[in-house]
């Protein structure tokens, strides 16, 4: 399985996942031409597109969904609340199954969990393939619900919201009601909460983390990366940590199925383990 974050931030969000010669999109917050161009730049073909799964109806996630689905002839998947709020016409819409159940879309298994964000019926999404790979997309979280924690407990890659730095939000340019909405429990996740969540969630199977939906006004990529890297390294993470960009796609990343990973053996009683000798550096993004 491969995936690519085609762009992320308050002006548009989309992730493309490819397996077995088919592509599935999670969110389509850019126009069809931009989505296609960015997928090509990422090295991940958009065709054949088997569906677009929406996390919620806000424009930065759903803006391009109907137009792209019409052109590609594929359905739009969303919770009943999301589909109702969008009122998409002219394309086929399919309600996502109740929480916990899995929906098969081409080669992909789609599962969702409710988030606390201030939309009609928003969800986080986990996409699996037949080969044992699983990628999670969790943005516009508000706070981390028990359902989201459960959904994402065994992913190989995670695209996770790290929206704002709490100090920058409080001292930034937004008026108080906007600050309260963003930082509140139905708004967006801060760097600190993202770091807490992902380090809690971490298992050796989680090799790739992409921080996403960074605020342009109230965050700094270096702070977000440092905050999350510190928490993850403390758990033993040695994988890839990247920052998504609003302006361009990240190159497609390949995942290894969990059963092909050489996971460390559990510690033997009475056997002392030597301390880690210098963790490898976490790579910098290309821009
Ligand atoms: Zn939203
Ligand atoms: Zn959003």
PDB file of C-alpha atoms and ligand atoms in Angstrom:
ATOM      1  CA  UNK A   1       0.000   0.000   0.000  1.00  0.00           C
ATOM      2  CA  UNK A   2       1.087   3.556  -0.768  1.00  0.00           C
ATOM      3  CA  UNK A   3      -0.361   6.816   0.423  1.00  0.00           C
ATOM      4  CA  UNK A   4       0.221  10.499  -0.244  1.00  0.00           C
ATOM      5  CA  UNK A   5      -0.949  13.599   1.594  1.00  0.00           C
ATOM      6  CA  UNK A   6      -1.995  15.811  -1.336  1.00  0.00           C
ATOM      7  CA  UNK A   7      -2.173  18.917   0.851  1.00  0.00           C
ATOM      8  CA  UNK A   8      -3.358  19.915   4.299  1.00  0.00           C
ATOM      9  CA  UNK A   9      -4.405  23.054   6.152  1.00  0.00           C
ATOM     10  CA  UNK A  10      -7.400  25.330   6.550  1.00  0.00           C
ATOM     11  CA  UNK A  11      -7.506  25.888   2.748  1.00  0.00           C
ATOM     12  CA  UNK A  12      -7.785  22.247   1.708  1.00  0.00           C
ATOM     13  CA  UNK A  13      -7.107  18.652   2.751  1.00  0.00           C
ATOM     14  CA  UNK A  14      -6.823  15.344   0.902  1.00  0.00           C
ATOM     15  CA  UNK A  15      -5.037  12.002   1.264  1.00  0.00           C
ATOM     16  CA  UNK A  16      -4.767   9.451  -1.555  1.00  0.00           C
ATOM     17  CA  UNK A  17      -4.303   5.745  -0.769  1.00  0.00           C
ATOM     18  CA  UNK A  18      -3.331   3.211  -3.444  1.00  0.00           C
ATOM     19  CA  UNK A  19      -3.349  -0.572  -3.376  1.00  0.00           C
ATOM     20  CA  UNK A  20      -3.825  -3.298  -5.978  1.00  0.00           C
ATOM     21  CA  UNK A  21      -3.957  -0.803  -8.849  1.00  0.00           C
ATOM     22  CA  UNK A  22      -6.805   1.290  -7.378  1.00  0.00           C
ATOM     23  CA  UNK A  23      -6.942   4.607  -5.527  1.00  0.00           C
ATOM     24  CA  UNK A  24      -9.210   5.828  -2.730  1.00  0.00           C
ATOM     25  CA  UNK A  25      -9.317   9.422  -1.524  1.00  0.00           C
ATOM     26  CA  UNK A  26      -9.914  10.506   2.043  1.00  0.00           C
ATOM     27  CA  UNK A  27     -11.348  14.015   1.714  1.00  0.00           C
ATOM     28  CA  UNK A  28     -11.243  16.174  -1.390  1.00  0.00           C
ATOM     29  CA  UNK A  29     -10.750  19.735  -0.188  1.00  0.00           C
ATOM     30  CA  UNK A  30      -9.277  20.923  -3.498  1.00  0.00           C
ATOM     31  CA  UNK A  31     -10.757  21.160  -6.991  1.00  0.00           C
ATOM     32  CA  UNK A  32     -10.501  18.122  -9.311  1.00  0.00           C
ATOM     33  CA  UNK A  33      -7.693  19.599 -11.419  1.00  0.00           C
ATOM     34  CA  UNK A  34      -5.584  20.400  -8.348  1.00  0.00           C
ATOM     35  CA  UNK A  35      -6.187  16.943  -6.866  1.00  0.00           C
ATOM     36  CA  UNK A  36      -5.149  15.277 -10.114  1.00  0.00           C
ATOM     37  CA  UNK A  37      -2.066  17.458 -10.549  1.00  0.00           C
ATOM     38  CA  UNK A  38      -0.949  16.896  -6.969  1.00  0.00           C
ATOM     39  CA  UNK A  39      -1.497  13.142  -7.136  1.00  0.00           C
ATOM     40  CA  UNK A  40       0.677  13.023 -10.256  1.00  0.00           C
ATOM     41  CA  UNK A  41       3.358  15.110  -8.548  1.00  0.00           C
ATOM     42  CA  UNK A  42       3.250  12.730  -5.564  1.00  0.00           C
ATOM     43  CA  UNK A  43       3.788   9.753  -7.870  1.00  0.00           C
ATOM     44  CA  UNK A  44       0.440   8.189  -7.068  1.00  0.00           C
ATOM     45  CA  UNK A  45      -2.034   7.826  -9.968  1.00  0.00           C
ATOM     46  CA  UNK A  46      -5.583   8.920  -9.164  1.00  0.00           C
ATOM     47  CA  UNK A  47      -7.086   6.461 -11.676  1.00  0.00           C
ATOM     48  CA  UNK A  48      -9.002   4.277 -11.317  1.00  0.00           C
ATOM     49  CA  UNK A  49     -10.577   6.153  -8.411  1.00  0.00           C
ATOM     50  CA  UNK A  50     -12.866   3.765  -6.530  1.00  0.00           C
ATOM     51  CA  UNK A  51     -14.327   6.319  -4.117  1.00  0.00           C
ATOM     52  CA  UNK A  52     -13.980   9.448  -2.000  1.00  0.00           C
ATOM     53  CA  UNK A  53     -14.446   9.016   1.750  1.00  0.00           C
ATOM     54  CA  UNK A  54     -15.341  12.257   3.540  1.00  0.00           C
ATOM     55  CA  UNK A  55     -14.448  12.916   7.176  1.00  0.00           C
ATOM     56  CA  UNK A  56     -16.974  15.785   7.352  1.00  0.00           C
ATOM     57  CA  UNK A  57     -18.703  18.431   5.268  1.00  0.00           C
ATOM     58  CA  UNK A  58     -16.484  21.476   5.894  1.00  0.00           C
ATOM     59  CA  UNK A  59     -15.284  23.033   2.639  1.00  0.00           C
ATOM     60  CA  UNK A  60     -11.599  22.440   3.330  1.00  0.00           C
ATOM     61  CA  UNK A  61     -12.375  18.676   3.262  1.00  0.00           C
ATOM     62  CA  UNK A  62     -15.320  18.290   0.895  1.00  0.00           C
ATOM     63  CA  UNK A  63     -15.105  21.154  -1.618  1.00  0.00           C
ATOM     64  CA  UNK A  64     -13.970  19.089  -4.632  1.00  0.00           C
ATOM     65  CA  UNK A  65     -15.709  15.805  -3.805  1.00  0.00           C
ATOM     66  CA  UNK A  66     -18.852  16.054  -5.955  1.00  0.00           C
ATOM     67  CA  UNK A  67     -17.072  17.401  -9.030  1.00  0.00           C
ATOM     68  CA  UNK A  68     -14.290  14.816  -8.857  1.00  0.00           C
ATOM     69  CA  UNK A  69     -16.714  11.951  -8.191  1.00  0.00           C
ATOM     70  CA  UNK A  70     -18.821  13.023 -11.195  1.00  0.00           C
ATOM     71  CA  UNK A  71     -15.773  13.078 -13.465  1.00  0.00           C
ATOM     72  CA  UNK A  72     -14.368   9.794 -12.161  1.00  0.00           C
ATOM     73  CA  UNK A  73     -17.772   8.064 -11.981  1.00  0.00           C
ATOM     74  CA  UNK A  74     -17.156   6.919  -8.407  1.00  0.00           C
ATOM     75  CA  UNK A  75     -19.270   7.216  -5.241  1.00  0.00           C
ATOM     76  CA  UNK A  76     -18.846   9.618  -2.333  1.00  0.00           C
ATOM     77  CA  UNK A  77     -18.850   7.920   1.075  1.00  0.00           C
ATOM     78  CA  UNK A  78     -19.775   9.788   4.242  1.00  0.00           C
ATOM     79  CA  UNK A  79     -21.763   9.436   7.435  1.00  0.00           C
ATOM     80  CA  UNK A  80     -25.500  10.119   6.940  1.00  0.00           C
ATOM     81  CA  UNK A  81     -24.991  13.455   8.713  1.00  0.00           C
ATOM     82  CA  UNK A  82     -22.123  14.486   6.453  1.00  0.00           C
ATOM     83  CA  UNK A  83     -23.966  13.508   3.254  1.00  0.00           C
ATOM     84  CA  UNK A  84     -27.098  15.310   4.420  1.00  0.00           C
ATOM     85  CA  UNK A  85     -25.172  18.472   5.274  1.00  0.00           C
ATOM     86  CA  UNK A  86     -23.436  18.447   1.879  1.00  0.00           C
ATOM     87  CA  UNK A  87     -26.547  17.884  -0.235  1.00  0.00           C
ATOM     88  CA  UNK A  88     -24.468  16.531  -3.119  1.00  0.00           C
ATOM     89  CA  UNK A  89     -26.452  16.048  -6.288  1.00  0.00           C
ATOM     90  CA  UNK A  90     -25.722  14.144  -9.473  1.00  0.00           C
ATOM     91  CA  UNK A  91     -23.322  11.617  -7.961  1.00  0.00           C
ATOM     92  CA  UNK A  92     -23.866   8.404  -6.084  1.00  0.00           C
ATOM     93  CA  UNK A  93     -23.531   8.712  -2.317  1.00  0.00           C
ATOM     94  CA  UNK A  94     -23.072   5.789   0.060  1.00  0.00           C
ATOM     95  CA  UNK A  95     -23.496   6.070   3.827  1.00  0.00           C
ATOM     96  CA  UNK A  96     -20.564   4.797   5.844  1.00  0.00           C
ATOM     97  CA  UNK A  97     -21.379   1.804   8.056  1.00  0.00           C
ATOM     98  CA  UNK A  98     -22.020   2.220  11.763  1.00  0.00           C
ATOM     99  CA  UNK A  99     -18.962   2.683  13.922  1.00  0.00           C
ATOM    100  CA  UNK A 100     -16.909  -0.468  14.279  1.00  0.00           C
ATOM    101  CA  UNK A 101     -18.195  -2.100  11.079  1.00  0.00           C
ATOM    102  CA  UNK A 102     -16.017  -2.277   7.991  1.00  0.00           C
ATOM    103  CA  UNK A 103     -16.993  -1.284   4.456  1.00  0.00           C
ATOM    104  CA  UNK A 104     -15.240  -2.870   1.470  1.00  0.00           C
ATOM    105  CA  UNK A 105     -14.469  -0.367  -1.313  1.00  0.00           C
ATOM    106  CA  UNK A 106     -12.496  -2.052  -4.133  1.00  0.00           C
ATOM    107  CA  UNK A 107      -9.392  -3.483  -2.456  1.00  0.00           C
ATOM    108  CA  UNK A 108      -9.817  -1.260   0.606  1.00  0.00           C
ATOM    109  CA  UNK A 109     -11.450  -1.819   3.982  1.00  0.00           C
ATOM    110  CA  UNK A 110     -12.831   1.413   5.432  1.00  0.00           C
ATOM    111  CA  UNK A 111     -13.577   1.922   9.125  1.00  0.00           C
ATOM    112  CA  UNK A 112     -14.485   5.120  10.932  1.00  0.00           C
ATOM    113  CA  UNK A 113     -14.914   6.535  14.422  1.00  0.00           C
ATOM    114  CA  UNK A 114     -16.741   9.671  15.538  1.00  0.00           C
ATOM    115  CA  UNK A 115     -14.684  12.738  16.338  1.00  0.00           C
ATOM    116  CA  UNK A 116     -15.725  15.638  18.573  1.00  0.00           C
ATOM    117  CA  UNK A 117     -15.364  18.334  15.862  1.00  0.00           C
ATOM    118  CA  UNK A 118     -18.101  20.929  15.315  1.00  0.00           C
ATOM    119  CA  UNK A 119     -19.569  19.425  12.140  1.00  0.00           C
ATOM    120  CA  UNK A 120     -22.732  17.390  11.614  1.00  0.00           C
ATOM    121  CA  UNK A 121     -21.377  13.834  12.066  1.00  0.00           C
ATOM    122  CA  UNK A 122     -17.592  13.945  11.632  1.00  0.00           C
ATOM    123  CA  UNK A 123     -15.272  10.925  11.674  1.00  0.00           C
ATOM    124  CA  UNK A 124     -11.658   9.809  11.620  1.00  0.00           C
ATOM    125  CA  UNK A 125     -10.895   7.096   9.070  1.00  0.00           C
ATOM    126  CA  UNK A 126      -8.722   3.957   8.913  1.00  0.00           C
ATOM    127  CA  UNK A 127      -8.078   2.334   5.532  1.00  0.00           C
ATOM    128  CA  UNK A 128      -6.751  -1.227   5.289  1.00  0.00           C
ATOM    129  CA  UNK A 129      -5.815  -3.350   2.306  1.00  0.00           C
ATOM    130  CA  UNK A 130      -5.730  -7.112   1.730  1.00  0.00           C
ATOM    131  CA  UNK A 131      -1.977  -7.153   2.380  1.00  0.00           C
ATOM    132  CA  UNK A 132      -2.105  -6.242   6.057  1.00  0.00           C
ATOM    133  CA  UNK A 133      -1.362  -2.496   5.785  1.00  0.00           C
ATOM    134  CA  UNK A 134      -3.405   0.128   7.542  1.00  0.00           C
ATOM    135  CA  UNK A 135      -3.296   3.932   7.363  1.00  0.00           C
ATOM    136  CA  UNK A 136      -5.223   6.325   9.621  1.00  0.00           C
ATOM    137  CA  UNK A 137      -6.390   9.857   8.829  1.00  0.00           C
ATOM    138  CA  UNK A 138      -7.350  11.891  11.883  1.00  0.00           C
ATOM    139  CA  UNK A 139      -7.859  15.616  11.532  1.00  0.00           C
ATOM    140  CA  UNK A 140     -10.373  18.178  12.810  1.00  0.00           C
ATOM    141  CA  UNK A 141     -10.508  16.154  16.003  1.00  0.00           C
ATOM    142  CA  UNK A 142     -11.458  18.684  18.676  1.00  0.00           C
ATOM    143  CA  UNK A 143     -10.275  16.243  21.276  1.00  0.00           C
ATOM    144  CA  UNK A 144      -9.337  12.576  21.081  1.00  0.00           C
ATOM    145  CA  UNK A 145     -12.432  10.423  21.657  1.00  0.00           C
ATOM    146  CA  UNK A 146     -12.269   6.828  22.932  1.00  0.00           C
ATOM    147  CA  UNK A 147     -13.572   5.693  19.528  1.00  0.00           C
ATOM    148  CA  UNK A 148     -10.759   7.439  17.642  1.00  0.00           C
ATOM    149  CA  UNK A 149      -8.190   5.956  20.016  1.00  0.00           C
ATOM    150  CA  UNK A 150      -9.628   2.472  19.391  1.00  0.00           C
ATOM    151  CA  UNK A 151      -9.830   2.914  15.603  1.00  0.00           C
ATOM    152  CA  UNK A 152      -6.201   3.970  15.240  1.00  0.00           C
ATOM    153  CA  UNK A 153      -4.574   1.540  17.643  1.00  0.00           C
ATOM    154  CA  UNK A 154      -2.962  -0.669  14.990  1.00  0.00           C
ATOM    155  CA  UNK A 155      -2.079   1.538  12.027  1.00  0.00           C
ATOM    156  CA  UNK A 156       1.228   1.453  10.118  1.00  0.00           C
ATOM    157  CA  UNK A 157       0.939   5.113   9.146  1.00  0.00           C
ATOM    158  CA  UNK A 158      -0.961   7.983  10.668  1.00  0.00           C
ATOM    159  CA  UNK A 159      -1.868  11.388   9.255  1.00  0.00           C
ATOM    160  CA  UNK A 160      -2.571  13.362  12.408  1.00  0.00           C
ATOM    161  CA  UNK A 161      -3.747  16.885  13.053  1.00  0.00           C
ATOM    162  CA  UNK A 162      -1.245  19.103  14.891  1.00  0.00           C
ATOM    163  CA  UNK A 163      -3.175  22.318  14.390  1.00  0.00           C
ATOM    164  CA  UNK A 164      -1.734  24.907  16.712  1.00  0.00           C
ATOM    165  CA  UNK A 165       0.796  25.766  19.334  1.00  0.00           C
ATOM    166  CA  UNK A 166      -1.174  26.624  22.463  1.00  0.00           C
ATOM    167  CA  UNK A 167       0.912  29.737  23.265  1.00  0.00           C
ATOM    168  CA  UNK A 168       0.821  31.022  19.675  1.00  0.00           C
ATOM    169  CA  UNK A 169      -2.971  30.539  19.625  1.00  0.00           C
ATOM    170  CA  UNK A 170      -3.447  32.565  22.822  1.00  0.00           C
ATOM    171  CA  UNK A 171      -1.088  35.369  21.705  1.00  0.00           C
ATOM    172  CA  UNK A 172      -1.996  35.252  17.993  1.00  0.00           C
ATOM    173  CA  UNK A 173      -4.166  37.531  15.823  1.00  0.00           C
ATOM    174  CA  UNK A 174      -7.548  35.795  16.255  1.00  0.00           C
ATOM    175  CA  UNK A 175     -10.374  37.381  18.277  1.00  0.00           C
ATOM    176  CA  UNK A 176     -11.353  35.570  21.493  1.00  0.00           C
ATOM    177  CA  UNK A 177     -14.377  33.637  20.078  1.00  0.00           C
ATOM    178  CA  UNK A 178     -12.242  32.221  17.236  1.00  0.00           C
ATOM    179  CA  UNK A 179      -9.444  31.312  19.666  1.00  0.00           C
ATOM    180  CA  UNK A 180     -11.981  29.551  21.864  1.00  0.00           C
ATOM    181  CA  UNK A 181     -13.474  27.644  18.934  1.00  0.00           C
ATOM    182  CA  UNK A 182     -10.091  26.454  17.614  1.00  0.00           C
ATOM    183  CA  UNK A 183      -8.652  25.521  21.006  1.00  0.00           C
ATOM    184  CA  UNK A 184     -11.926  24.136  22.416  1.00  0.00           C
ATOM    185  CA  UNK A 185     -12.894  20.478  22.638  1.00  0.00           C
ATOM    186  CA  UNK A 186     -14.874  20.632  19.360  1.00  0.00           C
ATOM    187  CA  UNK A 187     -12.264  22.562  17.372  1.00  0.00           C
ATOM    188  CA  UNK A 188      -8.746  21.404  16.529  1.00  0.00           C
ATOM    189  CA  UNK A 189      -5.985  19.424  18.226  1.00  0.00           C
ATOM    190  CA  UNK A 190      -2.898  21.281  19.495  1.00  0.00           C
ATOM    191  CA  UNK A 191       0.705  20.117  19.029  1.00  0.00           C
ATOM    192  CA  UNK A 192       0.818  19.099  22.683  1.00  0.00           C
ATOM    193  CA  UNK A 193      -2.338  16.971  22.474  1.00  0.00           C
ATOM    194  CA  UNK A 194      -1.220  15.437  19.156  1.00  0.00           C
ATOM    195  CA  UNK A 195       2.107  14.485  20.786  1.00  0.00           C
ATOM    196  CA  UNK A 196       0.348  12.963  23.785  1.00  0.00           C
ATOM    197  CA  UNK A 197      -2.060  11.014  21.604  1.00  0.00           C
ATOM    198  CA  UNK A 198       0.434   9.593  19.110  1.00  0.00           C
ATOM    199  CA  UNK A 199       2.950   8.604  21.771  1.00  0.00           C
ATOM    200  CA  UNK A 200       0.151   6.844  23.671  1.00  0.00           C
ATOM    201  CA  UNK A 201      -0.885   5.071  20.497  1.00  0.00           C
ATOM    202  CA  UNK A 202       2.597   4.090  19.378  1.00  0.00           C
ATOM    203  CA  UNK A 203       3.514   0.471  18.704  1.00  0.00           C
ATOM    204  CA  UNK A 204       6.514  -0.710  16.629  1.00  0.00           C
ATOM    205  CA  UNK A 205       4.109  -1.196  13.704  1.00  0.00           C
ATOM    206  CA  UNK A 206       3.602   2.573  13.455  1.00  0.00           C
ATOM    207  CA  UNK A 207       6.479   3.566  11.159  1.00  0.00           C
ATOM    208  CA  UNK A 208       5.210   6.744   9.521  1.00  0.00           C
ATOM    209  CA  UNK A 209       3.587   9.824  11.058  1.00  0.00           C
ATOM    210  CA  UNK A 210       2.573  12.885   9.029  1.00  0.00           C
ATOM    211  CA  UNK A 211       1.563  15.978  10.979  1.00  0.00           C
ATOM    212  CA  UNK A 212      -1.252  17.771   9.218  1.00  0.00           C
ATOM    213  CA  UNK A 213      -3.729  20.673   9.261  1.00  0.00           C
ATOM    214  CA  UNK A 214      -1.109  23.038  10.739  1.00  0.00           C
ATOM    215  CA  UNK A 215      -2.462  26.539  11.282  1.00  0.00           C
ATOM    216  CA  UNK A 216      -0.611  29.163   9.247  1.00  0.00           C
ATOM    217  CA  UNK A 217      -1.284  31.821  11.894  1.00  0.00           C
ATOM    218  CA  UNK A 218      -0.890  29.883  15.128  1.00  0.00           C
ATOM    219  CA  UNK A 219       1.692  27.194  14.478  1.00  0.00           C
ATOM    220  CA  UNK A 220       5.263  26.782  13.409  1.00  0.00           C
ATOM    221  CA  UNK A 221       6.329  23.591  11.657  1.00  0.00           C
ATOM    222  CA  UNK A 222       9.547  23.384  13.662  1.00  0.00           C
ATOM    223  CA  UNK A 223       7.661  23.608  16.973  1.00  0.00           C
ATOM    224  CA  UNK A 224       5.073  21.008  15.892  1.00  0.00           C
ATOM    225  CA  UNK A 225       7.778  18.622  14.727  1.00  0.00           C
ATOM    226  CA  UNK A 226       9.900  19.087  17.849  1.00  0.00           C
ATOM    227  CA  UNK A 227       6.958  18.598  20.213  1.00  0.00           C
ATOM    228  CA  UNK A 228       5.783  15.386  18.542  1.00  0.00           C
ATOM    229  CA  UNK A 229       9.297  14.033  17.807  1.00  0.00           C
ATOM    230  CA  UNK A 230      10.304  14.356  21.446  1.00  0.00           C
ATOM    231  CA  UNK A 231       7.241  12.438  22.656  1.00  0.00           C
ATOM    232  CA  UNK A 232       7.579   9.731  19.989  1.00  0.00           C
ATOM    233  CA  UNK A 233      11.312   9.215  20.487  1.00  0.00           C
ATOM    234  CA  UNK A 234      10.765   8.761  24.183  1.00  0.00           C
ATOM    235  CA  UNK A 235       8.618   5.747  23.261  1.00  0.00           C
ATOM    236  CA  UNK A 236      11.231   4.299  20.882  1.00  0.00           C
ATOM    237  CA  UNK A 237       9.906   5.560  17.530  1.00  0.00           C
ATOM    238  CA  UNK A 238      12.569   5.425  14.814  1.00  0.00           C
ATOM    239  CA  UNK A 239      10.347   5.860  11.788  1.00  0.00           C
ATOM    240  CA  UNK A 240       9.547   8.753   9.493  1.00  0.00           C
ATOM    241  CA  UNK A 241       7.994  11.953  10.820  1.00  0.00           C
ATOM    242  CA  UNK A 242       6.914  14.481   8.192  1.00  0.00           C
ATOM    243  CA  UNK A 243       4.980  17.744   7.990  1.00  0.00           C
ATOM    244  CA  UNK A 244       2.172  18.033   5.442  1.00  0.00           C
ATOM    245  CA  UNK A 245       2.124  21.190   3.357  1.00  0.00           C
ATOM    246  CA  UNK A 246      -0.824  23.337   2.335  1.00  0.00           C
ATOM    247  CA  UNK A 247       0.779  24.280  -0.962  1.00  0.00           C
ATOM    248  CA  UNK A 248       1.957  20.952  -2.367  1.00  0.00           C
ATOM    249  CA  UNK A 249       1.692  17.179  -2.090  1.00  0.00           C
ATOM    250  CA  UNK A 250       4.221  15.117  -0.174  1.00  0.00           C
ATOM    251  CA  UNK A 251       5.790  12.322  -2.216  1.00  0.00           C
ATOM    252  CA  UNK A 252       3.904   9.011  -1.936  1.00  0.00           C
ATOM    253  CA  UNK A 253       5.089   6.813   0.941  1.00  0.00           C
ATOM    254  CA  UNK A 254       5.092   3.008   0.865  1.00  0.00           C
ATOM    255  CA  UNK A 255       3.949   0.965   3.846  1.00  0.00           C
ATOM    256  CA  UNK A 256       5.162  -2.405   5.001  1.00  0.00           C
ATOM    257  CA  UNK A 257       2.504  -4.787   6.305  1.00  0.00           C
ATOM    258  CA  UNK A 258       2.724  -5.385  10.033  1.00  0.00           C
ATOM    259  CA  UNK A 259       3.489  -9.094   9.590  1.00  0.00           C
ATOM    260  CA  UNK A 260       6.599  -8.271   7.531  1.00  0.00           C
ATOM    261  CA  UNK A 261       8.067  -5.961  10.152  1.00  0.00           C
ATOM    262  CA  UNK A 262      10.785  -7.339  12.338  1.00  0.00           C
ATOM    263  CA  UNK A 263       9.296  -6.100  15.555  1.00  0.00           C
ATOM    264  CA  UNK A 264      11.509  -6.181  18.638  1.00  0.00           C
ATOM    265  CA  UNK A 265      10.990  -9.212  20.844  1.00  0.00           C
ATOM    266  CA  UNK A 266       9.507  -8.587  24.248  1.00  0.00           C
ATOM    267  CA  UNK A 267      12.148  -8.205  26.929  1.00  0.00           C
ATOM    268  CA  UNK A 268      13.237 -11.516  28.479  1.00  0.00           C
ATOM    269  CA  UNK A 269      13.113 -11.646  32.259  1.00  0.00           C
ATOM    270  CA  UNK A 270      16.600 -11.431  33.733  1.00  0.00           C
ATOM    271  CA  UNK A 271      18.164 -10.335  30.420  1.00  0.00           C
ATOM    272  CA  UNK A 272      19.461  -6.776  30.359  1.00  0.00           C
ATOM    273  CA  UNK A 273      19.017  -4.804  27.235  1.00  0.00           C
ATOM    274  CA  UNK A 274      21.779  -2.405  26.195  1.00  0.00           C
ATOM    275  CA  UNK A 275      20.699   1.231  25.976  1.00  0.00           C
ATOM    276  CA  UNK A 276      19.882   2.553  22.482  1.00  0.00           C
ATOM    277  CA  UNK A 277      23.019   3.898  20.872  1.00  0.00           C
ATOM    278  CA  UNK A 278      22.012   7.215  19.332  1.00  0.00           C
ATOM    279  CA  UNK A 279      18.652   7.342  17.592  1.00  0.00           C
ATOM    280  CA  UNK A 280      18.782   8.019  13.868  1.00  0.00           C
ATOM    281  CA  UNK A 281      17.790  11.582  12.989  1.00  0.00           C
ATOM    282  CA  UNK A 282      14.216  12.215  11.916  1.00  0.00           C
ATOM    283  CA  UNK A 283      14.432  13.422   8.292  1.00  0.00           C
ATOM    284  CA  UNK A 284      13.601  17.033   7.463  1.00  0.00           C
ATOM    285  CA  UNK A 285      10.854  17.689   4.900  1.00  0.00           C
ATOM    286  CA  UNK A 286      11.994  18.671   1.424  1.00  0.00           C
ATOM    287  CA  UNK A 287      10.510  22.175   1.823  1.00  0.00           C
TER     288      UNK A 287
HETATM  289 ZN1  LIG B   1     -13.654  20.992   9.996  1.00  0.00          ZN
HETATM  290 ZN1  LIG B   2     -10.396  21.186   8.432  1.00  0.00          ZN
END
